[in-house]
Coordinates of C-alpha atoms in Angstrom, one line a residue:
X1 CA -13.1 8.1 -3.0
X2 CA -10.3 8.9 -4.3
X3 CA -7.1 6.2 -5.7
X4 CA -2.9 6.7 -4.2
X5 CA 0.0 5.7 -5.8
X6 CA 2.6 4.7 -4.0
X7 CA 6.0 4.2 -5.7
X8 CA 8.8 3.4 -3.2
X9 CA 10.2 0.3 -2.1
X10 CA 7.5 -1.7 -0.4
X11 CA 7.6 -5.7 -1.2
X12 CA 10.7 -5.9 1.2
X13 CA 13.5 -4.9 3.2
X14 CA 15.9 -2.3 2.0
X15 CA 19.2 -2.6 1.7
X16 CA 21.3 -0.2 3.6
X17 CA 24.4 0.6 1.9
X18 CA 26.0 2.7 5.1
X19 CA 25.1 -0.5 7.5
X20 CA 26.1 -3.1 4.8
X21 CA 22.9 -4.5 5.5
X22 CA 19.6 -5.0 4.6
X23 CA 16.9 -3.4 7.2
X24 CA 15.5 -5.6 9.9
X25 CA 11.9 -6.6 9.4
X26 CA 11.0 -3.8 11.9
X27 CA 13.3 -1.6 10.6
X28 CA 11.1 -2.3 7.2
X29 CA 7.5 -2.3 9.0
X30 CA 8.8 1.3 9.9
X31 CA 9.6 2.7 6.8
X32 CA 6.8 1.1 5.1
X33 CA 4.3 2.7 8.0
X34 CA 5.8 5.6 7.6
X35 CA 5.5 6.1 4.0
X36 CA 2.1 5.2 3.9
X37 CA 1.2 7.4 6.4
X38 CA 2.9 10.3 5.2
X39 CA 1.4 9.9 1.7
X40 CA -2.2 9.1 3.2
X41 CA -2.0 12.8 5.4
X42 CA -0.9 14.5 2.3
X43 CA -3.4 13.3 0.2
X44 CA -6.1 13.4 2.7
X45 CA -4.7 17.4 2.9
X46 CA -4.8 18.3 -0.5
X47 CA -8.1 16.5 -1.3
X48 CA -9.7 17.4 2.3
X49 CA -11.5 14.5 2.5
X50 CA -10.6 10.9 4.5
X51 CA -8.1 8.8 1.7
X52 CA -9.2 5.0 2.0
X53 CA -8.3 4.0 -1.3
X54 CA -4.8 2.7 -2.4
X55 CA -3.1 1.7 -5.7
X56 CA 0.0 -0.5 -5.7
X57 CA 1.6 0.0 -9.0
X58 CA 2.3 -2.9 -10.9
X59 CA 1.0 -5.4 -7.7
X60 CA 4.2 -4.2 -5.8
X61 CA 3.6 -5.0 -2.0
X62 CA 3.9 -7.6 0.5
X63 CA 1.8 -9.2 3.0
X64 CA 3.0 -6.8 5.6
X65 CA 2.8 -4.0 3.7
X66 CA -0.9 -4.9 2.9
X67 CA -1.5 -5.7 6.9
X68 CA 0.2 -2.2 7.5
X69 CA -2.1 -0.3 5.3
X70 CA -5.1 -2.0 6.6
X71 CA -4.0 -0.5 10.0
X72 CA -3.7 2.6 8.7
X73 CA -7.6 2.8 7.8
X74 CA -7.3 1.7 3.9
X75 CA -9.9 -0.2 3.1
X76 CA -9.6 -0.9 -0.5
X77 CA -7.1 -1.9 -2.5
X78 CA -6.1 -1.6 -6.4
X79 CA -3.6 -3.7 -8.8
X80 CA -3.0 -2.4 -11.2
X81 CA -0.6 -4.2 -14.2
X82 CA -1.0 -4.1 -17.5
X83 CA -2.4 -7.1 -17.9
X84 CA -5.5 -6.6 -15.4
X85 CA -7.0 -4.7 -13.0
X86 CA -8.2 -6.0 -9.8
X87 CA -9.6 -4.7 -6.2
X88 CA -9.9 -5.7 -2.6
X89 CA -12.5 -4.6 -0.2
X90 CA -11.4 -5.1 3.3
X91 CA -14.7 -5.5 5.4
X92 CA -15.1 -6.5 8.6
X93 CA -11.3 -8.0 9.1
X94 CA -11.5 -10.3 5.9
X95 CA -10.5 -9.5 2.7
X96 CA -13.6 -10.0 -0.8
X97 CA -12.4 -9.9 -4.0
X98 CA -14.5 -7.6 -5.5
X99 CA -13.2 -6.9 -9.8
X100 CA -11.2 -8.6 -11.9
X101 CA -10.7 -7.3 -15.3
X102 CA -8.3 -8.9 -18.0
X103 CA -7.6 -7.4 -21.3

């Protein structure tokens, strides 16, 4: 197993400075799918191995962006702040907390 980073702009829409607008929520599904996705084929090249692991920096993400990942075949998930570190094993369609660590 192996742990992805993702740094972009995940816990909600966007704002679009050409549109003067923030992106729609599909607009923002989109993106967000999109980055995962690329990020999970790049990794999965360079490692050669499936990538089902995922680390959201500093407990940046969202409800959909969490749903979106699932989709995408993560299965666990790390938060990482530095105040703890904690994980989620999706099993079955419902989500266990498995670790908490505080220090």
């Amino acid at each position: 197993m192996s742990i992805l980073q993702i740094k972009t702009c995940i816990t909600g829409r966007a704002w679009l400075p050409d549109k003067k607008r923030f992106e729609t929520e599909s607009e923002y599904e989109n993106r967000v799918a999109d980055d995962l996705l690329k990020a999970k084929e790049i990794m999965e090249s360079e490692l050669g191995r499936p990538m089902d692991v995922i680390a959201w920096p500093y407990r940046q993400d969202s409800p959909e962006s969490f749903k979106i990942a699932s989709l995408l075949g993560y299965k666990f998930f790390y938060y990482v702040d530095n105040r703890f570190f904690m994980v989620y094993i999706l099993t079955f369609l419902y989500m266990k907390i498995c670790l908490i660590i505080h220090w």
